[in-house]
Amino acid sequence: MRLSIVVPCYNEEAVLQLFDAKIRETLDELPIEYEVCYVDDGSRDGTLNLLRTLAKDNPETTRYVSFSRNFGKEAGMLAGLQEATGDAVVLMDADLQHPPALIPRMLELYQHGHDQVIARRSRDGDKFVRTLFSKLYYRLINRAVDVELTDGVGDFRLLSRQAVDALLSLQEYNRFSKGLFSWIGFDTVTFDYQNASREAGETKWRFSSLLNYAIDGLISFNNRPLRLGIHVGLLLSALAFAYAAVITVLAIVNGITAPGYVTLLVAIVGLGGLQMAMIGLVGEYIGRIYYETKRRPHFLVKERAGDRLDRR
Ligand code: UDP
Ligand code: MG
């Protein structure tokens, strides 16, 4: 059999060489053919140069594509999956947070007939705040969307050819892989591993990008958040009517006494905020339609290397 390793890299010059050495060390031990597909996601450091060198050193087992600019990890993974020729594909980060030593285990499970073999990490060593937010988020999102998302389950996984082709058949512009993996289904198995911290370089996630990612996840799958908006709206108007009734009765009994400007202010500001959030939500869905209708490619390739003759 033939295994493809797909590695999106963005500014990973600090760790890439080490990664390449480690992954080969693992793969050379296994009785399989393999290829490592790197995707340079428009890095601004020496990543591309390193990839050129790596491809020169091991031309049979290395291929890479390099994007014209940074298109994001989702695009990187998509490009890698398109590039991969193997019977199975393992998606990995370049920073060695996904231990290559787990690959034999994944292969074994794959050979037992599983189409998706997921390695789930613990959150040891993560910042407390990030862990907290993640926990809250997953609790919330699993109510909101109809695919199952699990904390600690990331992109580190093995996919069978069938699963890869299924993923590639999903051509939406806004890709939220975590959800897509879950959406395609197939025979899935999960095992746990101890979280490792980044070997070198630094994380590309800022708080704002995590927040955006979270919002993406929430609205990538269905329109339940819109439905929720309707529910909240109805609930609030019901409360308002009830309150109006109480006030009316009080006014009849006591006569008009209190000026009640605080109530007014709270109602105006509260409802105004809620309405803005809901309009934003609707806009977000419309924005997605806008992007989908443009039908732009997910990424642009400026350079590539590797043997493409054996492509399926
Ligand atoms: N990555 C990418 N494009 C981006 C951001 C990240 O290809 O725009 C890659 C990055 O090089 C790494 C992986 O995605 O291989 C995970 O990134 P990172 O380690 O920064 O994320 P974290 O592990 O902190 O979630
Ligand atoms: Mg990382």
Tab-separated table of C-alpha atoms and ligand atoms in Angstrom:
chain	number	residue	atom	x	y	z
A	1	MET	CA	0.000	0.000	0.000
A	2	ARG	CA	0.891	3.607	-0.394
A	3	LEU	CA	0.552	6.235	2.316
A	4	SER	CA	0.492	9.995	1.773
A	5	ILE	CA	1.341	12.432	4.527
A	6	VAL	CA	-0.191	15.872	4.012
A	7	VAL	CA	1.453	18.757	5.845
A	8	PRO	CA	0.263	22.368	5.568
A	9	CYS	CA	3.072	24.750	6.498
A	10	TYR	CA	2.940	28.441	7.179
A	11	ASN	CA	6.187	30.059	8.319
A	12	GLU	CA	7.581	26.810	9.645
A	13	GLU	CA	11.263	27.161	8.770
A	14	ALA	CA	12.221	26.707	12.414
A	15	VAL	CA	10.841	23.206	12.630
A	16	LEU	CA	10.427	21.849	9.110
A	17	GLN	CA	13.754	20.083	8.779
A	18	LEU	CA	13.297	18.349	12.093
A	19	PHE	CA	9.783	17.341	11.083
A	20	ASP	CA	10.971	15.888	7.810
A	21	ALA	CA	13.699	13.888	9.528
A	22	LYS	CA	11.327	12.537	12.158
A	23	ILE	CA	8.582	11.580	9.767
A	24	ARG	CA	10.984	9.730	7.499
A	25	GLU	CA	12.494	7.940	10.424
A	26	THR	CA	9.045	6.589	11.254
A	27	LEU	CA	7.930	5.838	7.712
A	28	ASP	CA	11.139	4.120	6.648
A	29	GLU	CA	10.526	1.497	9.312
A	30	LEU	CA	7.132	0.590	7.899
A	31	PRO	CA	6.639	-1.967	5.114
A	32	ILE	CA	4.833	0.511	2.876
A	33	GLU	CA	5.437	2.994	0.107
A	34	TYR	CA	4.978	6.608	1.128
A	35	GLU	CA	5.083	10.202	-0.003
A	36	VAL	CA	5.153	13.428	1.979
A	37	CYS	CA	3.066	16.227	0.442
A	38	TYR	CA	3.951	19.625	1.817
A	39	VAL	CA	1.782	22.629	1.183
A	40	ASP	CA	3.502	25.956	1.635
A	41	ASP	CA	0.690	28.309	2.544
A	42	GLY	CA	2.363	31.487	1.302
A	43	SER	CA	5.040	31.558	4.002
A	44	ARG	CA	7.089	34.717	4.347
A	45	ASP	CA	10.135	33.019	5.812
A	46	GLY	CA	12.469	30.401	4.385
A	47	THR	CA	9.876	27.621	4.299
A	48	LEU	CA	9.695	27.412	0.511
A	49	ASN	CA	13.466	27.295	0.169
A	50	LEU	CA	13.575	24.489	2.700
A	51	LEU	CA	10.919	22.589	0.767
A	52	ARG	CA	12.948	22.927	-2.422
A	53	THR	CA	15.914	21.424	-0.636
A	54	LEU	CA	13.865	18.626	0.887
A	55	ALA	CA	12.391	17.781	-2.515
A	56	LYS	CA	15.854	17.705	-4.023
A	57	ASP	CA	17.134	15.395	-1.285
A	58	ASN	CA	14.295	12.896	-1.599
A	59	PRO	CA	12.697	13.424	-4.991
A	60	GLU	CA	10.789	10.123	-4.997
A	61	THR	CA	9.033	10.636	-1.718
A	62	THR	CA	8.628	14.397	-1.471
A	63	ARG	CA	6.268	16.674	-3.254
A	64	TYR	CA	5.136	20.159	-2.498
A	65	VAL	CA	2.870	22.885	-3.732
A	66	SER	CA	3.428	26.484	-2.848
A	67	PHE	CA	0.604	29.026	-2.737
A	68	SER	CA	0.830	32.503	-4.205
A	69	ARG	CA	-0.123	33.926	-0.791
A	70	ASN	CA	-1.452	32.794	2.576
A	71	PHE	CA	-4.832	31.140	1.998
A	72	GLY	CA	-5.235	29.573	5.432
A	73	LYS	CA	-4.857	26.076	6.763
A	74	GLU	CA	-8.173	24.882	5.337
A	75	ALA	CA	-7.007	25.666	1.825
A	76	GLY	CA	-3.668	24.066	2.621
A	77	MET	CA	-5.292	20.823	3.679
A	78	LEU	CA	-7.518	20.821	0.623
A	79	ALA	CA	-4.546	21.272	-1.685
A	80	GLY	CA	-2.691	18.500	0.090
A	81	LEU	CA	-5.618	16.124	-0.212
A	82	GLN	CA	-5.885	16.884	-3.915
A	83	GLU	CA	-2.191	16.303	-4.306
A	84	ALA	CA	-2.038	13.032	-2.364
A	85	THR	CA	-1.979	9.840	-4.406
A	86	GLY	CA	-1.934	7.302	-1.579
A	87	ASP	CA	-4.454	4.614	-0.637
A	88	ALA	CA	-4.634	6.411	2.672
A	89	VAL	CA	-3.713	9.919	3.762
A	90	VAL	CA	-2.532	11.214	7.124
A	91	LEU	CA	-3.063	14.921	7.835
A	92	MET	CA	-0.423	16.411	10.102
A	93	ASP	CA	0.834	19.742	11.421
A	94	ALA	CA	4.416	20.666	10.717
A	95	ASP	CA	5.218	21.650	14.295
A	96	LEU	CA	5.492	18.066	15.623
A	97	GLN	CA	2.460	18.560	17.836
A	98	HIS	CA	1.137	15.569	15.966
A	99	PRO	CA	3.633	12.857	16.893
A	100	PRO	CA	4.787	10.818	13.879
A	101	ALA	CA	5.171	7.879	16.254
A	102	LEU	CA	1.394	7.454	16.176
A	103	ILE	CA	1.317	6.675	12.474
A	104	PRO	CA	1.950	2.913	12.845
A	105	ARG	CA	-1.022	2.725	15.204
A	106	MET	CA	-3.183	4.588	12.721
A	107	LEU	CA	-2.140	2.280	9.923
A	108	GLU	CA	-2.976	-0.738	11.989
A	109	LEU	CA	-6.470	0.575	12.640
A	110	TYR	CA	-6.818	1.452	8.973
A	111	GLN	CA	-5.914	-2.112	8.073
A	112	HIS	CA	-8.657	-3.301	10.379
A	113	GLY	CA	-11.017	-1.570	7.995
A	114	HIS	CA	-11.587	1.883	9.476
A	115	ASP	CA	-11.888	4.781	7.040
A	116	GLN	CA	-11.146	7.565	9.490
A	117	VAL	CA	-8.666	7.033	12.271
A	118	ILE	CA	-8.701	10.037	14.580
A	119	ALA	CA	-6.021	10.855	17.118
A	120	ARG	CA	-7.596	12.918	19.875
A	121	ARG	CA	-5.288	15.031	21.972
A	122	SER	CA	-5.584	15.900	25.615
A	123	ARG	CA	-5.485	19.571	26.487
A	124	ASP	CA	-2.510	19.308	28.861
A	125	GLY	CA	-0.254	22.300	28.573
A	126	ASP	CA	-2.845	24.505	26.887
A	127	LYS	CA	-3.525	27.881	28.399
A	128	PHE	CA	-6.293	27.672	30.988
A	129	VAL	CA	-8.435	30.300	29.280
A	130	ARG	CA	-8.207	28.558	25.947
A	131	THR	CA	-9.205	25.241	27.501
A	132	LEU	CA	-12.145	26.878	29.217
A	133	PHE	CA	-13.353	28.565	26.055
A	134	SER	CA	-12.966	25.358	24.099
A	135	LYS	CA	-15.019	23.388	26.586
A	136	LEU	CA	-17.799	25.978	26.579
A	137	TYR	CA	-17.679	26.211	22.837
A	138	TYR	CA	-18.042	22.510	22.202
A	139	ARG	CA	-20.923	22.297	24.606
A	140	LEU	CA	-22.653	25.104	22.769
A	141	ILE	CA	-21.872	24.085	19.234
A	142	ASN	CA	-23.037	20.524	19.604
A	143	ARG	CA	-26.461	21.879	20.420
A	144	ALA	CA	-26.425	24.240	17.514
A	145	VAL	CA	-25.179	22.135	14.626
A	146	ASP	CA	-26.189	18.704	13.490
A	147	VAL	CA	-22.755	17.212	12.935
A	148	GLU	CA	-20.877	16.042	15.986
A	149	LEU	CA	-17.796	18.013	16.988
A	150	THR	CA	-15.545	16.773	19.755
A	151	ASP	CA	-13.103	18.720	21.878
A	152	GLY	CA	-9.495	17.766	21.214
A	153	VAL	CA	-10.327	16.206	17.883
A	154	GLY	CA	-8.460	18.189	15.316
A	155	ASP	CA	-7.116	17.554	11.890
A	156	PHE	CA	-4.636	14.884	12.900
A	157	ARG	CA	-6.143	11.776	11.371
A	158	LEU	CA	-5.801	9.089	8.790
A	159	LEU	CA	-8.301	9.015	5.953
A	160	SER	CA	-8.910	6.154	3.558
A	161	ARG	CA	-8.992	6.875	-0.149
A	162	GLN	CA	-12.769	6.634	-0.030
A	163	ALA	CA	-12.960	9.242	2.717
A	164	VAL	CA	-10.507	11.527	0.914
A	165	ASP	CA	-12.549	11.359	-2.281
A	166	ALA	CA	-15.678	12.117	-0.293
A	167	LEU	CA	-14.019	15.196	1.213
A	168	LEU	CA	-12.818	16.338	-2.177
A	169	SER	CA	-16.330	16.058	-3.542
A	170	LEU	CA	-17.421	18.784	-1.107
A	171	GLN	CA	-16.609	21.876	-3.060
A	172	GLU	CA	-17.897	24.639	-0.794
A	173	TYR	CA	-15.880	27.796	-0.551
A	174	ASN	CA	-16.048	28.150	3.220
A	175	ARG	CA	-14.455	24.980	4.436
A	176	PHE	CA	-14.764	24.058	8.079
A	177	SER	CA	-12.884	20.779	8.063
A	178	LYS	CA	-13.733	19.727	11.572
A	179	GLY	CA	-17.354	19.635	10.533
A	180	LEU	CA	-16.719	18.201	7.078
A	181	PHE	CA	-14.820	15.240	8.519
A	182	SER	CA	-17.762	14.500	10.712
A	183	TRP	CA	-20.297	15.159	7.966
A	184	ILE	CA	-18.876	12.604	5.509
A	185	GLY	CA	-19.249	9.845	8.075
A	186	PHE	CA	-17.697	6.438	7.216
A	187	ASP	CA	-16.316	3.964	9.683
A	188	THR	CA	-14.560	6.115	12.277
A	189	VAL	CA	-12.385	5.197	15.220
A	190	THR	CA	-10.738	7.479	17.775
A	191	PHE	CA	-7.808	7.004	20.097
A	192	ASP	CA	-6.223	9.382	22.592
A	193	TYR	CA	-2.725	10.701	22.844
A	194	GLN	CA	-0.860	13.013	25.165
A	195	ASN	CA	-0.697	16.592	23.969
A	196	ALA	CA	2.759	17.804	23.014
A	197	SER	CA	3.761	21.423	22.777
A	198	ARG	CA	5.067	22.982	19.616
A	199	GLU	CA	8.649	21.942	18.861
A	200	ALA	CA	9.743	25.344	17.534
A	201	GLY	CA	8.304	28.483	15.977
A	202	GLU	CA	5.014	29.878	17.245
A	203	THR	CA	1.315	29.275	16.897
A	204	LYS	CA	-0.521	31.155	14.168
A	205	TRP	CA	-3.687	31.441	16.197
A	206	ARG	CA	-4.617	34.743	17.770
A	207	PHE	CA	-7.639	35.142	20.018
A	208	SER	CA	-9.513	36.891	17.218
A	209	SER	CA	-8.790	34.113	14.754
A	210	LEU	CA	-10.018	31.557	17.261
A	211	LEU	CA	-13.200	33.568	17.747
A	212	ASN	CA	-13.746	33.753	14.011
A	213	TYR	CA	-13.095	30.056	13.708
A	214	ALA	CA	-15.683	29.448	16.392
A	215	ILE	CA	-18.270	31.554	14.563
A	216	ASP	CA	-17.451	29.751	11.326
A	217	GLY	CA	-18.139	26.440	12.949
A	218	LEU	CA	-21.420	27.662	14.255
A	219	ILE	CA	-22.844	28.807	10.956
A	220	SER	CA	-21.143	26.511	8.473
A	221	PHE	CA	-23.634	23.728	8.755
A	222	ASN	CA	-27.204	24.818	8.881
A	223	ASN	CA	-29.466	27.697	9.677
A	224	ARG	CA	-30.249	26.698	13.229
A	225	PRO	CA	-28.666	29.893	14.615
A	226	LEU	CA	-31.211	31.865	12.572
A	227	ARG	CA	-33.943	29.716	14.005
A	228	LEU	CA	-32.572	30.462	17.460
A	229	GLY	CA	-32.783	34.166	16.628
A	230	ILE	CA	-36.472	33.798	15.873
A	231	HIS	CA	-37.006	31.981	19.156
A	232	VAL	CA	-35.210	34.618	21.201
A	233	GLY	CA	-37.114	37.345	19.389
A	234	LEU	CA	-40.464	35.702	20.100
A	235	LEU	CA	-39.542	35.105	23.713
A	236	LEU	CA	-38.545	38.724	24.201
A	237	SER	CA	-41.721	40.071	22.661
A	238	ALA	CA	-43.750	37.743	24.850
A	239	LEU	CA	-41.922	39.107	27.899
A	240	ALA	CA	-42.483	42.650	26.678
A	241	PHE	CA	-46.225	42.092	26.256
A	242	ALA	CA	-46.467	40.546	29.700
A	243	TYR	CA	-44.575	43.468	31.195
A	244	ALA	CA	-46.799	45.927	29.317
A	245	ALA	CA	-49.851	44.235	30.793
A	246	VAL	CA	-48.424	44.510	34.314
A	247	ILE	CA	-47.614	48.192	33.820
A	248	THR	CA	-51.076	48.907	32.470
A	249	VAL	CA	-52.729	47.253	35.434
A	250	LEU	CA	-50.449	49.126	37.852
A	251	ALA	CA	-51.198	52.416	36.092
A	252	ILE	CA	-54.948	51.779	36.356
A	253	VAL	CA	-54.687	50.880	40.038
A	254	ASN	CA	-52.106	53.460	41.177
A	255	GLY	CA	-52.342	56.075	38.504
A	256	ILE	CA	-49.238	56.989	36.510
A	257	THR	CA	-46.460	57.370	39.069
A	258	ALA	CA	-42.876	56.444	38.122
A	259	PRO	CA	-41.181	58.016	35.107
A	260	GLY	CA	-39.768	54.590	34.135
A	261	TYR	CA	-36.928	55.867	32.003
A	262	VAL	CA	-34.567	53.104	33.180
A	263	THR	CA	-36.939	50.485	31.853
A	264	LEU	CA	-37.084	52.309	28.546
A	265	LEU	CA	-33.355	52.606	28.300
A	266	VAL	CA	-32.757	48.958	29.076
A	267	ALA	CA	-35.366	47.897	26.561
A	268	ILE	CA	-33.986	50.115	23.824
A	269	VAL	CA	-30.340	49.239	24.321
A	270	GLY	CA	-30.982	45.546	24.951
A	271	LEU	CA	-33.227	45.057	21.973
A	272	GLY	CA	-31.060	47.255	19.787
A	273	GLY	CA	-28.042	45.100	20.569
A	274	LEU	CA	-29.926	41.941	19.949
A	275	GLN	CA	-31.243	43.196	16.647
A	276	MET	CA	-27.803	44.199	15.509
A	277	ALA	CA	-26.442	40.795	16.373
A	278	MET	CA	-29.263	39.131	14.457
A	279	ILE	CA	-28.796	41.346	11.430
A	280	GLY	CA	-25.109	40.491	11.588
A	281	LEU	CA	-25.999	36.825	11.652
A	282	VAL	CA	-28.279	37.116	8.647
A	283	GLY	CA	-25.554	39.131	6.912
A	284	GLU	CA	-23.090	36.380	7.650
A	285	TYR	CA	-25.236	33.849	5.826
A	286	ILE	CA	-25.728	36.224	2.924
A	287	GLY	CA	-21.985	36.842	2.856
A	288	ARG	CA	-21.465	33.139	2.461
A	289	ILE	CA	-23.851	33.018	-0.458
A	290	TYR	CA	-21.901	35.905	-1.963
A	291	TYR	CA	-18.606	34.041	-1.651
A	292	GLU	CA	-20.069	30.801	-2.957
A	293	THR	CA	-21.533	32.473	-6.019
A	294	LYS	CA	-18.175	33.952	-6.986
A	295	ARG	CA	-16.876	30.426	-7.429
A	296	ARG	CA	-13.297	31.432	-6.857
A	297	PRO	CA	-10.646	28.754	-6.463
A	298	HIS	CA	-9.696	27.914	-2.872
A	299	PHE	CA	-6.051	28.726	-3.530
A	300	LEU	CA	-3.582	29.637	-6.252
A	301	VAL	CA	-0.417	27.641	-6.782
A	302	LYS	CA	2.775	29.412	-7.775
A	303	GLU	CA	5.202	26.526	-7.663
A	304	ARG	CA	5.122	22.792	-7.308
A	305	ALA	CA	7.449	19.835	-7.360
A	306	GLY	CA	7.089	16.112	-7.241
A	307	ASP	CA	6.328	13.216	-9.444
A	308	ARG	CA	2.866	13.760	-10.869
A	309	LEU	CA	3.007	11.020	-13.533
A	310	ASP	CA	1.593	8.433	-11.198
A	311	ARG	CA	-1.454	10.519	-10.421
A	312	ARG	CA	-4.663	8.609	-10.418
B	1	UDP	N1	-0.971	26.671	9.049
B	1	UDP	C1	-1.178	26.925	7.700
B	1	UDP	N2	-1.712	28.129	7.317
B	1	UDP	C2	-2.085	29.075	8.218
B	1	UDP	C3	-1.897	28.796	9.592
B	1	UDP	C4	-1.344	27.584	9.979
B	1	UDP	O1	-0.869	26.089	6.845
B	1	UDP	O2	-2.547	30.135	7.803
B	1	UDP	C5	-0.368	25.388	9.473
B	1	UDP	C6	0.854	25.510	10.349
B	1	UDP	O3	2.019	25.668	9.598
B	1	UDP	C7	0.846	24.199	11.116
B	1	UDP	C8	-0.643	23.919	11.258
B	1	UDP	O4	-1.307	24.687	10.255
B	1	UDP	O5	1.454	23.148	10.380
B	1	UDP	C9	-1.170	24.246	12.631
B	1	UDP	O6	-0.859	25.579	12.956
B	1	UDP	P1	-0.465	26.024	14.418
B	1	UDP	O7	0.530	25.084	15.003
B	1	UDP	O8	-0.060	27.451	14.335
B	1	UDP	O9	-1.852	25.899	15.171
B	1	UDP	P2	-2.110	25.271	16.640
B	1	UDP	O10	-1.326	23.983	16.720
B	1	UDP	O11	-1.635	26.277	17.602
B	1	UDP	O12	-3.590	25.038	16.671
B	2	MG	MG	0.562	23.731	16.462
